[in-house]
Each structure stands twice: as structure tokens, then as C-alpha cells.
Amino acid sequence: MSRFQGVDYYRLDELLSEEELLVRNTVRQFVDDHVTPIIENQYEEGTFPIHLVLKMAEVGLFGPTFPAKYGCAELNNVAYGLMMQELERGDSGVRSFASVQSGLVMYPIFTFGSEEQKDYWLPRLASGKAIGCFGLTEPDFGSNPGGMVTRAEKKDGGFVLNGAKMWITNGTIADIAVVWAKLDGEIKGFLIEKGTAGFTAPEMKGKHSLRASVTSELVFQDCFIPEANLLPKSGGLKSPLMCLTQARYGIAWGAIGAAMDCYDAALRFAQKRVQFSRPIGGYQMVQRKLVDMVNEITKAQLLCLQLGRLKDLNRLKHTQVSMAKMNNVHMALPIARLARDVLGAAGITDEYPVIRHMCNLESVSTYEGTYDIHALIIGRDITGLDAFE
Ligand code: TGC
Ligand code: FAD
């Protein structure tokens, strides 16, 4: 049984099905056994634990909501969310790997792909035999991906791609890249296989955040792609934005996991650490910090649980996912900082997971839309007025 007991101040476990609890506990144990023991070293080295990919697949972490015929577990979205929560308790970089594989690679192939593309790629991605990445962001187009300049040109038997993507998770290690480019002015999705002539994916170095994750550029120079590699049902900015909704959903749950791990470390430390002849957890100001943490975590859990139930009922609005991504990352970062403070000097070391989570959450805050971008998305929804125009 996992040492980690979770945070459940409002008895939310009572709202979970047996299957959801089983899935949650399985991933919790997986993190204890395989992620926690190695993650500080990987983070320090700045490498992704690639040896975990097949093990992650065995636990069903890739495309868990997709049909069994592709080798997936056909779980509901609450179970999927709980998986992302537990994985991010281990590390945001490891959760990112799974989010990209499921939400940003399997989802667009499942949703916009041909039967041949689905039959070929989905079982490989589910089993971890193939790794995927998602190229939307460009050097000059981050929050505003609709402005992208990567271009596809129709040629005999296929397309020629020119352009560059930046900040792409898994890029260098990916067997297949889902890349968004303009074809006659309309955004389309393309599948680019590793080793295609004219395509390179150099790793980006120098990150102080998400260090146990590969981040890359994708460069296309007269890169020829066969006709069969166009995602035939994709079209317009809406297609990549639909993928972002999937990944943002997982991030909203994941941020809870990082926050729970920080709270757990701070609580246990505060109960033991003695200053002025008392455990620091007995001081009013430290208690206030711990209470703020558990309070914010509980609210974030409620937000995600209802979000997941709505998603399972097909009643989800993407603006609701924006709210959960915005809120939950915004609650997790201050919790990591507060936990770091409670730990004193020990909080800056790799003896505790807190500073790693804190640095990771800076990336999580920026990718998949910043707080302000999500605020504007929700602002547009409630006022009917578009601040992006
Ligand atoms: P806009 O007019 O809003 O949208 C065009 C059409 O798309 C629809 N739509 C969505 N549909 C599904 N899900 C969403 N999230 C959607 N957002 C919009 C919308 O209804 C519209 O449909 P229709 O039928 O009317 O045509 O387009 P806009 O240009 O105004 O968009 C602006 C904005 C800010 C919302 C959008 O560009 C945006 O979300 N920007 C943020 C960029 C971002 O988040 N990039 C993430 C890159 S991937 C990444 O970071 C991976 S991290 C991976 C990891 O975990 O490691
Ligand atoms: P900008 O868009 O330049 O924003 C800079 C600042 O300006 C932000 O504070 C933003 O909120 C603010 N801003 C921008 N527009 C407005 C506005 N209209 N009003 C008010 N404020 C505004 N992308 C992918 O496609 N695939 C990936 O796999 C991927 N993985 C990533 C992994 C990591 C580790 C990181 C850090 C990023 C990743 N990204 C990925 C890119 C990520 O999605 C972008 O960084 C993000 O969308 C923000 O874009 P930007 O960095 O260009 O910032």
C-alpha cells in the first residue's frame, strides 16, 4: 500500500466509483515504486526517464479513455483525471509525457485521422512502442497560434512543409509528430515520422523547470510528406484547440497532484521540526499556511470532479476546462512556495520534492495557455466581448 494517503478533507473518495479508486491507487503505487525513487536524479541530470515508458503503458497511462480495440482501457474521464493527478504527484514532466501522448497525439489521430492512421498509430502509442509529440507553438506565435507561419504546399503525391515549431515536449524522442501548418491559408494537421528528410528535432537545453522532460524545436526545410499523412478530418484553428482542451483537462487534475505532494511534505515536516522547543506545526502562523494549502486543494478537487463528470456526460464547455486549468495551476504554485517556506532551508534541497514541483509548475503555468489567456477566454464567454481582437 502506498505511503501517500492523499488529501481528502471533504471525503471526496466517497464520490468515486470502485473502478476510479482502483485506477487512482494503482497509479499512486506506480509513482511510489517507479517515479519517486529516480526522479530527483533525472531532474538533476536534465533527462526524461525514458525507461519508464513501457511500464507506464502497462499501467494503461496512454490514451486510457480510448476504445479497447486500440489497446486502450476505455476508462471514464474521472479515472483519467485521477491518473494525471497521481502522475504529477511524481513529477510534472512525467505527467507532461503522458498528457502529450494521450491528449495531443492519440486524440488528434483518433478524432481527425483516417481508419488506416488510427489502426496503425493508436496501438503503437497505447503500448508505448511509439512516442508522439505535438507541434503547434512557433517562435513568434505562442499564445496566438492562429498566426502560425509554418506552411504546407500541395505537390504530386503529398505536401512540402516549411517552417519551425518551438518548445515541443517529447520532440527529439518522438517517432511521430502531429504538426499544425497552413495549407492554402487553412490550418491542417500532418503526421511527420521521425527520419523524414528535411525534418530535424534538436533538443532545447538550459531549462530550470520541467527538467525531467524533453523539450525541442521542430524544423522543416522542404520536408516532403506523403498524402496519406494528412489528418483528413482536421481543418481550422478549432482542430488543435480541441486537442488543447484534452491536455488542459489533464493539467487541471495534475496540478492537484503536485500541490498534494507539497502539502504532504510540509505537513509531515511541520509536525516533526522543533524550534523554540515546540514542533513548528504548533505555531499559529504555520497552521494558517497548512490550512490555506488544504483549503485550496479541496476547492480544486471539487472543481475537477465536477469537470470530469460533465466531460463524461458530454456536457463540457471548453471554457470550463480553461477555468480549471487557470484555477488549479494558480493554486498549486503558491502552495509549492508556501511549502518551501515551511521547510526552511531544507526546502531548497532535493531531499524534498517541493522545490522541484515549484520550478516545474512555472512551466505548467505557461504552457497550454497562461492564467491571463484563460481569463480572457472566460471573459469573452461571460461578456460576449472579445479581448483578443
Ligand atoms: P477562437 O475564435 O477562440 O477559436 C476558433 C474556433 O475554435 C473553437 N475553440 C475551441 N474548441 C475546442 N476547445 C478549445 N479550447 C477551443 N477554443 C476555441 C472556437 O469555438 C471556434 O470555433 P468556431 O466553430 O466558432 O470556428 O480563436 P482565437 O484565435 O480567438 O483563439 C484565441 C485563443 C487565445 C483562445 C487560443 O489561441 C488559445 O487557446 N491560445 C493559447 C495557446 C496555447 O494554449 N497553446 C498550447 C500549445 S500546446 C502546449 O503547450 C503543450 S504543453 C504539453 C505538455 O503537457 O508538456
Ligand atoms: P507569449 O505568447 O509570448 O506570452 C508572453 C506573455 O504575454 C504571457 O504572460 C502571456 O500571458 C502574455 N500575453 C500574450 N498575449 C496576451 C494578451 N492578448 N493579453 C494579455 N497578455 C497576453 N507548445 C506546443 O505546441 N507543444 C508542446 O508540446 C509544448 N510544450 C511546452 C513545454 C514547455 C516546457 C513549455 C515552457 C512550453 C511548451 N509549449 C508547447 C509552448 C507553450 O504552449 C507556450 O509557451 C505558451 O502557449 C505561451 O506562448 P509563449 O511562450 O510564446 O508566450
Coordinates of C-alpha atoms and ligand atoms in Angstrom, one line a residue:
M1 CA 0.0 0.0 0.0
S2 CA 1.2 3.5 -0.8
R3 CA 2.8 5.6 1.9
F4 CA 1.0 8.6 0.4
Q5 CA -2.5 8.8 1.9
G6 CA -3.7 11.6 -0.4
V7 CA -5.6 14.7 0.7
D8 CA -9.3 14.1 1.2
Y9 CA -10.6 16.7 3.7
Y10 CA -14.2 16.6 2.2
R11 CA -14.5 12.8 1.8
L12 CA -14.5 13.1 -1.9
D13 CA -13.3 9.5 -2.2
E14 CA -16.9 8.6 -1.3
L15 CA -18.0 10.2 -4.6
L16 CA -15.6 7.9 -6.6
S17 CA -16.6 4.5 -8.0
E18 CA -14.6 1.4 -7.1
E19 CA -13.0 1.4 -10.5
E20 CA -12.0 5.0 -10.2
L21 CA -10.4 4.3 -6.8
L22 CA -8.7 1.2 -8.1
V23 CA -7.2 3.2 -11.0
R24 CA -6.1 6.0 -8.7
N25 CA -4.5 3.7 -6.2
T26 CA -2.7 1.7 -9.0
V27 CA -1.1 4.8 -10.4
R28 CA -0.3 6.1 -6.9
Q29 CA 1.6 2.8 -6.2
F30 CA 3.3 3.1 -9.7
V31 CA 4.6 6.5 -8.7
D32 CA 5.9 5.3 -5.4
D33 CA 7.6 2.3 -6.9
H34 CA 9.0 3.8 -10.2
V35 CA 8.9 7.6 -10.3
T36 CA 9.7 8.8 -6.8
P37 CA 12.9 6.7 -6.3
I38 CA 14.5 8.1 -9.5
I39 CA 13.0 11.4 -10.3
E40 CA 15.4 13.7 -8.3
N41 CA 18.4 12.2 -10.2
Q42 CA 16.7 12.6 -13.6
Y43 CA 15.7 16.1 -12.8
E44 CA 19.3 17.0 -11.7
E45 CA 20.7 15.4 -14.9
G46 CA 18.0 17.1 -17.0
T47 CA 16.8 13.8 -18.6
F48 CA 13.5 12.2 -19.1
P49 CA 13.2 8.7 -17.6
I50 CA 12.6 7.0 -20.9
H51 CA 13.0 3.6 -19.3
L52 CA 9.6 4.2 -17.7
V53 CA 7.6 4.4 -21.0
L54 CA 6.8 0.7 -21.4
K55 CA 6.0 0.5 -17.7
M56 CA 3.7 3.5 -18.0
A57 CA 1.9 1.8 -20.9
E58 CA 1.5 -1.4 -18.8
V59 CA -0.4 0.6 -16.2
G60 CA -2.6 2.0 -19.0
L61 CA -1.5 5.6 -18.8
F62 CA -1.6 6.3 -22.6
G63 CA -5.0 7.0 -24.1
P64 CA -6.9 5.4 -21.2
T65 CA -10.3 6.7 -22.4
F66 CA -10.0 5.4 -26.0
P67 CA -11.5 2.1 -27.3
A68 CA -10.2 -1.3 -26.3
K69 CA -9.7 -2.3 -29.9
Y70 CA -6.7 0.1 -30.0
G71 CA -5.3 -1.5 -26.8
C72 CA -6.7 1.2 -24.5
A73 CA -8.5 0.8 -21.2
E74 CA -11.8 2.6 -22.1
L75 CA -11.9 4.3 -18.7
N76 CA -14.1 7.3 -17.9
N77 CA -12.7 10.8 -17.7
V78 CA -12.7 11.0 -13.9
A79 CA -10.4 7.9 -13.8
Y80 CA -8.2 9.6 -16.5
G81 CA -8.0 12.7 -14.4
L82 CA -7.1 10.8 -11.3
M83 CA -4.3 9.1 -13.2
M84 CA -2.9 12.5 -14.2
Q85 CA -3.2 13.8 -10.6
E86 CA -1.2 10.8 -9.3
L87 CA 1.4 11.0 -12.0
E88 CA 2.0 14.7 -11.4
R89 CA 2.5 14.0 -7.7
G90 CA 5.5 12.2 -9.0
D91 CA 6.6 14.9 -11.4
S92 CA 5.1 17.4 -13.8
G93 CA 7.5 16.3 -16.6
V94 CA 6.4 12.7 -16.4
R95 CA 2.7 13.8 -16.4
S96 CA 3.5 16.0 -19.4
F97 CA 4.8 13.0 -21.3
A98 CA 1.5 11.2 -20.7
S99 CA -0.6 14.3 -21.5
V100 CA 1.1 14.8 -24.8
Q101 CA 0.9 11.1 -25.7
S102 CA -2.8 10.8 -24.9
G103 CA -4.3 14.3 -25.3
L104 CA -2.2 15.8 -28.0
V105 CA -1.2 12.8 -30.2
M106 CA -3.6 10.0 -29.7
Y107 CA -6.6 12.3 -29.5
P108 CA -6.0 14.1 -32.8
I109 CA -5.3 10.8 -34.6
F110 CA -8.4 9.3 -33.1
T111 CA -10.5 12.4 -33.9
F112 CA -9.2 13.7 -37.2
G113 CA -7.3 10.6 -38.6
S114 CA -8.3 8.1 -41.3
E115 CA -9.0 4.5 -40.3
E116 CA -5.6 3.4 -41.6
Q117 CA -3.9 6.1 -39.4
K118 CA -5.8 5.1 -36.3
D119 CA -5.2 1.3 -36.9
Y120 CA -1.5 1.9 -37.4
W121 CA -0.7 4.5 -34.8
L122 CA -3.1 4.1 -31.8
P123 CA -2.0 0.6 -30.7
R124 CA 1.7 1.6 -31.0
L125 CA 1.1 4.8 -29.0
A126 CA -1.0 3.0 -26.4
S127 CA 1.6 0.3 -25.8
G128 CA 4.5 2.8 -25.6
K129 CA 6.2 1.3 -28.7
A130 CA 5.8 4.7 -30.3
I131 CA 6.3 8.1 -28.8
G132 CA 4.5 11.2 -30.1
C133 CA 4.8 15.0 -29.9
F134 CA 2.5 17.9 -30.8
G135 CA 3.8 20.9 -32.7
L136 CA 1.7 24.0 -32.5
T137 CA 3.7 26.8 -30.9
E138 CA 6.2 28.7 -33.1
P139 CA 9.0 31.1 -32.2
D140 CA 6.7 34.1 -32.9
F141 CA 3.3 32.5 -32.2
G142 CA 2.8 31.2 -28.7
S143 CA -0.5 32.4 -27.1
N144 CA -1.7 33.3 -30.6
P145 CA -1.2 30.0 -32.5
G146 CA -3.7 31.1 -35.2
G147 CA -0.9 33.4 -36.6
M148 CA 1.4 30.5 -37.4
V149 CA 3.7 30.8 -40.4
T150 CA 4.6 27.1 -41.0
R151 CA 3.3 26.3 -44.4
A152 CA 2.3 23.1 -46.4
E153 CA 2.3 23.3 -50.1
K154 CA 0.4 20.7 -52.3
K155 CA 2.7 18.7 -54.6
D156 CA 2.3 15.5 -56.6
G157 CA 1.5 12.7 -54.1
G158 CA 1.8 14.8 -51.0
F159 CA 2.8 18.1 -49.4
V160 CA 6.0 20.1 -48.8
L161 CA 6.4 21.6 -45.3
N162 CA 8.5 24.6 -44.4
G163 CA 8.7 26.3 -41.0
A164 CA 9.6 25.8 -37.4
K165 CA 8.0 24.9 -34.1
M166 CA 9.4 25.6 -30.7
W167 CA 9.0 24.4 -27.1
I168 CA 7.8 21.0 -28.2
T169 CA 7.5 18.3 -25.4
N170 CA 9.0 14.9 -26.5
G171 CA 10.1 16.4 -29.9
T172 CA 13.6 14.8 -30.0
I173 CA 12.4 11.4 -28.8
A174 CA 9.2 11.2 -30.8
D175 CA 8.6 8.6 -33.5
I176 CA 5.6 10.7 -34.8
A177 CA 5.0 14.4 -34.7
V178 CA 1.5 15.8 -35.0
V179 CA 2.3 19.1 -36.7
W180 CA -0.1 22.0 -37.5
A181 CA 0.6 24.0 -40.6
K182 CA -1.4 26.3 -43.0
L183 CA -2.4 24.7 -46.3
D184 CA -3.9 27.4 -48.7
G185 CA -4.4 29.5 -45.6
E186 CA -6.3 26.8 -43.6
I187 CA -4.7 25.1 -40.6
K188 CA -4.4 21.4 -41.1
G189 CA -2.8 18.6 -39.1
F190 CA 0.0 16.4 -40.5
L191 CA 1.8 13.3 -39.2
I192 CA 5.5 13.6 -39.6
E193 CA 7.6 10.5 -39.0
K194 CA 11.0 10.5 -37.4
G195 CA 13.7 10.4 -40.0
T196 CA 11.7 12.1 -42.7
A197 CA 14.1 14.0 -45.0
G198 CA 14.0 17.7 -44.2
F199 CA 12.8 17.3 -40.7
T200 CA 15.0 17.7 -37.6
A201 CA 14.1 18.0 -33.9
P202 CA 17.0 19.4 -31.9
E203 CA 16.6 19.4 -28.1
M204 CA 16.3 22.7 -26.3
K205 CA 18.7 23.0 -23.3
G206 CA 19.1 25.3 -20.3
K207 CA 15.7 24.8 -18.6
H208 CA 15.5 25.4 -14.9
S209 CA 12.0 24.0 -15.0
L210 CA 10.5 20.7 -16.2
R211 CA 14.0 19.3 -16.4
A212 CA 12.9 15.6 -16.4
S213 CA 11.1 16.3 -19.8
V214 CA 12.5 16.6 -23.3
T215 CA 11.7 20.0 -24.9
S216 CA 12.6 20.5 -28.6
E217 CA 12.4 22.6 -31.7
L218 CA 10.9 21.0 -34.8
V219 CA 12.4 22.3 -38.1
F220 CA 11.0 21.7 -41.5
Q221 CA 13.0 22.5 -44.6
D222 CA 11.4 21.4 -47.8
C223 CA 10.1 18.4 -46.0
F224 CA 8.0 16.1 -48.2
I225 CA 5.1 14.3 -46.6
P226 CA 3.0 11.7 -48.4
E227 CA -0.7 12.5 -48.9
A228 CA -1.6 9.7 -46.5
N229 CA 0.0 11.6 -43.6
L230 CA -2.5 14.5 -43.7
L231 CA -5.1 14.2 -40.9
P232 CA -8.1 14.2 -43.3
K233 CA -10.7 15.4 -40.8
S234 CA -8.7 18.3 -39.4
G235 CA -9.5 21.9 -40.5
G236 CA -9.1 25.3 -39.0
L237 CA -7.7 26.5 -35.6
K238 CA -10.5 24.7 -33.9
S239 CA -8.8 21.3 -34.5
P240 CA -5.6 22.0 -32.5
L241 CA -7.7 23.9 -29.9
M242 CA -9.9 20.8 -29.4
C243 CA -6.7 18.9 -28.6
L244 CA -5.6 21.6 -26.1
T245 CA -8.9 21.1 -24.3
Q246 CA -7.9 17.4 -23.7
A247 CA -4.5 18.3 -22.4
R248 CA -5.7 21.2 -20.3
Y249 CA -8.2 18.8 -18.6
G250 CA -5.3 16.5 -17.6
I251 CA -3.2 19.5 -16.4
A252 CA -6.1 20.7 -14.1
W253 CA -6.0 17.4 -12.4
G254 CA -2.3 17.1 -12.5
A255 CA -1.7 20.4 -10.7
I256 CA -3.7 19.0 -7.7
G257 CA -1.2 16.1 -7.5
A258 CA 1.8 18.4 -7.4
A259 CA 0.1 20.6 -4.7
M260 CA -0.8 17.5 -2.6
D261 CA 2.8 16.3 -2.6
C262 CA 4.0 19.7 -1.5
Y263 CA 1.3 19.9 1.3
D264 CA 2.1 16.4 2.4
A265 CA 5.8 17.2 2.7
A266 CA 5.1 20.5 4.6
L267 CA 2.6 18.9 7.0
R268 CA 4.9 16.0 7.9
F269 CA 7.9 18.3 8.3
A270 CA 5.9 20.8 10.5
Q271 CA 4.7 18.0 12.8
K272 CA 8.3 17.0 13.5
R273 CA 10.5 20.0 13.2
V274 CA 11.1 21.6 16.6
Q275 CA 12.0 25.3 17.0
F276 CA 11.7 27.2 20.2
S277 CA 11.1 23.9 21.9
R278 CA 7.8 23.1 20.0
P279 CA 7.0 21.5 16.7
I280 CA 6.6 24.4 14.2
G281 CA 3.2 22.9 13.3
G282 CA 2.0 24.1 16.7
Y283 CA 2.5 27.7 15.8
Q284 CA -0.5 29.7 14.6
M285 CA 1.2 31.1 11.5
V286 CA 2.4 27.7 10.3
Q287 CA -1.0 26.2 10.9
R288 CA -2.5 29.0 8.8
K289 CA -0.2 28.1 5.9
L290 CA -1.1 24.5 6.1
V291 CA -4.8 25.3 6.3
D292 CA -4.6 27.6 3.3
M293 CA -3.0 24.7 1.4
V294 CA -5.6 22.1 2.3
N295 CA -8.4 24.6 1.7
E296 CA -7.2 25.4 -1.8
I297 CA -6.5 21.7 -2.7
T298 CA -10.1 20.8 -1.6
K299 CA -11.6 23.5 -3.8
A300 CA -9.5 22.4 -6.8
Q301 CA -10.6 18.8 -6.2
L302 CA -14.3 19.7 -6.3
L303 CA -13.7 21.7 -9.5
C304 CA -12.1 18.8 -11.2
L305 CA -14.5 16.2 -10.1
Q306 CA -17.5 18.1 -11.5
L307 CA -15.5 18.9 -14.6
G308 CA -14.8 15.2 -15.1
R309 CA -18.5 14.3 -14.5
L310 CA -19.5 16.9 -17.1
K311 CA -16.9 15.5 -19.6
D312 CA -18.3 12.0 -19.1
L313 CA -21.8 13.3 -19.9
N314 CA -20.5 15.2 -23.0
R315 CA -21.7 18.4 -21.4
L316 CA -18.3 20.0 -21.1
K317 CA -17.6 23.5 -22.4
H318 CA -14.0 24.2 -23.2
T319 CA -14.2 27.5 -21.3
Q320 CA -14.9 25.4 -18.1
V321 CA -11.7 23.5 -18.8
S322 CA -10.0 26.9 -19.1
M323 CA -11.3 27.8 -15.6
A324 CA -10.0 24.6 -14.1
K325 CA -6.5 24.9 -15.7
M326 CA -6.3 28.5 -14.7
N327 CA -7.5 28.0 -11.1
N328 CA -5.7 24.8 -10.3
V329 CA -2.2 25.8 -11.6
H330 CA -2.8 29.2 -9.9
M331 CA -3.5 27.4 -6.6
A332 CA -0.6 24.9 -6.9
L333 CA 2.2 27.4 -7.4
P334 CA 1.6 29.3 -4.2
I335 CA 1.2 26.1 -2.3
A336 CA 4.6 24.9 -3.6
R337 CA 6.1 28.3 -2.5
L338 CA 4.3 28.1 0.9
A339 CA 5.5 24.5 1.4
R340 CA 9.1 25.6 0.5
D341 CA 8.8 28.3 3.2
V342 CA 7.6 25.9 5.9
L343 CA 10.5 23.6 5.2
G344 CA 13.0 26.4 5.8
A345 CA 16.5 25.8 4.3
A346 CA 15.6 22.1 3.8
G347 CA 13.0 23.2 1.3
I348 CA 15.7 24.2 -1.3
T349 CA 17.2 20.7 -1.4
D350 CA 16.4 17.6 -3.3
E351 CA 15.7 15.8 -0.1
Y352 CA 12.2 17.0 -0.5
P353 CA 10.1 17.2 -3.8
V354 CA 8.9 20.7 -3.1
I355 CA 11.4 23.0 -5.0
R356 CA 11.2 20.6 -8.0
H357 CA 7.4 20.9 -8.1
M358 CA 7.7 24.7 -7.6
C359 CA 10.1 25.0 -10.6
N360 CA 8.0 22.6 -12.7
L361 CA 4.8 24.5 -12.0
E362 CA 6.3 27.6 -13.6
S363 CA 6.2 25.7 -17.0
V364 CA 2.8 24.3 -16.3
S365 CA 1.6 27.8 -15.6
T366 CA 2.8 29.0 -19.0
Y367 CA 2.1 26.1 -21.3
E368 CA -1.4 25.3 -22.6
G369 CA -2.4 28.9 -22.0
T370 CA -1.3 31.3 -19.3
Y371 CA -3.6 32.5 -16.4
D372 CA -4.3 35.7 -18.4
I373 CA -5.1 33.9 -21.6
H374 CA -7.6 31.6 -19.8
A375 CA -9.0 34.6 -18.0
L376 CA -9.6 36.3 -21.4
I377 CA -11.2 33.1 -22.8
I378 CA -13.6 33.0 -19.9
G379 CA -14.0 36.8 -20.0
R380 CA -15.1 36.5 -23.7
D381 CA -17.6 33.8 -22.7
I382 CA -19.3 35.7 -19.9
T383 CA -19.3 39.1 -21.5
G384 CA -19.7 38.3 -25.2
L385 CA -16.9 40.7 -25.8
D386 CA -13.6 39.5 -27.4
A387 CA -10.4 41.0 -25.8
F388 CA -8.2 39.2 -28.4
E389 CA -9.5 41.2 -31.4
Ligands
TGC1 P1 -11.3 31.2 -31.4 O1 -12.2 32.1 -32.2 O2 -11.4 31.3 -29.9 O3 -11.5 29.7 -31.8 C1 -11.6 29.2 -33.1 C2 -12.6 28.1 -33.0 O4 -12.2 27.1 -32.1 C3 -13.2 26.9 -31.0 N1 -12.4 26.8 -29.8 C4 -12.2 25.7 -29.1 N2 -12.7 24.4 -29.4 C5 -12.3 23.5 -28.5 N3 -11.5 23.7 -27.5 C6 -11.0 24.9 -27.2 N4 -10.2 25.1 -26.2 C7 -11.4 26.0 -28.1 N5 -11.0 27.3 -28.1 C8 -11.7 27.8 -29.2 C9 -14.0 28.2 -31.1 O5 -15.3 28.0 -30.5 C10 -14.0 28.5 -32.5 O6 -14.9 27.6 -33.1 P2 -15.8 28.0 -34.4 O7 -16.7 26.9 -34.6 O8 -16.6 29.3 -34.0 O9 -14.9 28.3 -35.5 O10 -9.8 31.5 -31.9 P3 -8.9 32.6 -31.4 O11 -7.8 32.8 -32.5 O12 -9.6 33.8 -30.9 O13 -8.2 31.8 -30.2 C11 -7.6 32.5 -29.2 C12 -7.2 31.6 -28.0 C13 -6.4 32.5 -27.1 C14 -8.4 31.1 -27.4 C15 -6.3 30.4 -28.5 O14 -5.5 30.8 -29.5 C16 -5.6 29.8 -27.4 O15 -6.1 29.0 -26.6 N6 -4.3 30.2 -27.1 C17 -3.4 29.6 -26.2 C18 -2.3 28.8 -26.9 C19 -2.0 27.5 -26.2 O16 -2.6 27.1 -25.2 N7 -1.0 26.8 -26.7 C20 -0.7 25.5 -26.2 C21 0.3 24.8 -27.1 S1 0.5 23.0 -26.8 C22 1.2 23.0 -25.3 O17 1.5 23.9 -24.7 C23 1.6 21.6 -24.8 S2 2.3 21.6 -23.3 C24 2.4 19.9 -23.3 C25 2.8 19.3 -22.0 O18 1.9 19.0 -21.2 O19 4.0 19.1 -21.9
FAD2 P1 3.7 34.6 -25.3 O1 2.5 34.2 -26.0 O2 4.7 35.4 -26.0 O3 3.2 35.3 -24.0 C1 4.1 36.1 -23.1 C2 3.3 36.8 -22.1 O4 2.4 37.7 -22.7 C3 2.4 35.9 -21.2 O5 2.4 36.3 -19.9 C4 1.0 36.0 -21.8 O6 0.0 35.7 -20.8 C5 1.1 37.4 -22.2 N1 0.1 37.7 -23.3 C6 0.1 37.2 -24.6 N2 -1.0 37.7 -25.2 C7 -1.7 38.4 -24.4 C8 -3.0 39.1 -24.4 N3 -3.7 39.1 -25.6 N4 -3.4 39.8 -23.3 C9 -2.7 39.8 -22.2 N5 -1.5 39.1 -22.0 C10 -1.0 38.4 -23.1 N6 3.8 24.1 -27.3 C11 3.4 23.1 -28.2 O7 2.9 23.4 -29.3 N7 3.6 21.8 -27.9 C12 4.3 21.4 -26.8 O8 4.4 20.2 -26.6 C13 4.7 22.4 -25.9 N8 5.4 22.0 -24.7 C14 5.9 23.0 -23.9 C15 6.7 22.6 -22.9 C16 7.3 23.6 -22.1 C17 8.3 23.2 -21.0 C18 7.0 25.0 -22.3 C19 7.6 26.0 -21.4 C20 6.2 25.3 -23.3 C21 5.6 24.4 -24.2 N9 4.8 24.7 -25.3 C22 4.4 23.7 -26.2 C23 4.6 26.1 -25.6 C24 3.6 26.8 -24.8 O9 2.3 26.4 -25.1 C25 3.8 28.3 -25.0 O10 4.9 28.7 -24.3 C26 2.6 29.1 -24.4 O11 1.4 28.9 -25.3 C27 2.9 30.6 -24.3 O12 3.5 31.1 -25.5 P2 4.9 32.0 -25.4 O13 5.8 31.3 -24.6 O14 5.2 32.3 -26.8 O15 4.4 33.3 -24.7

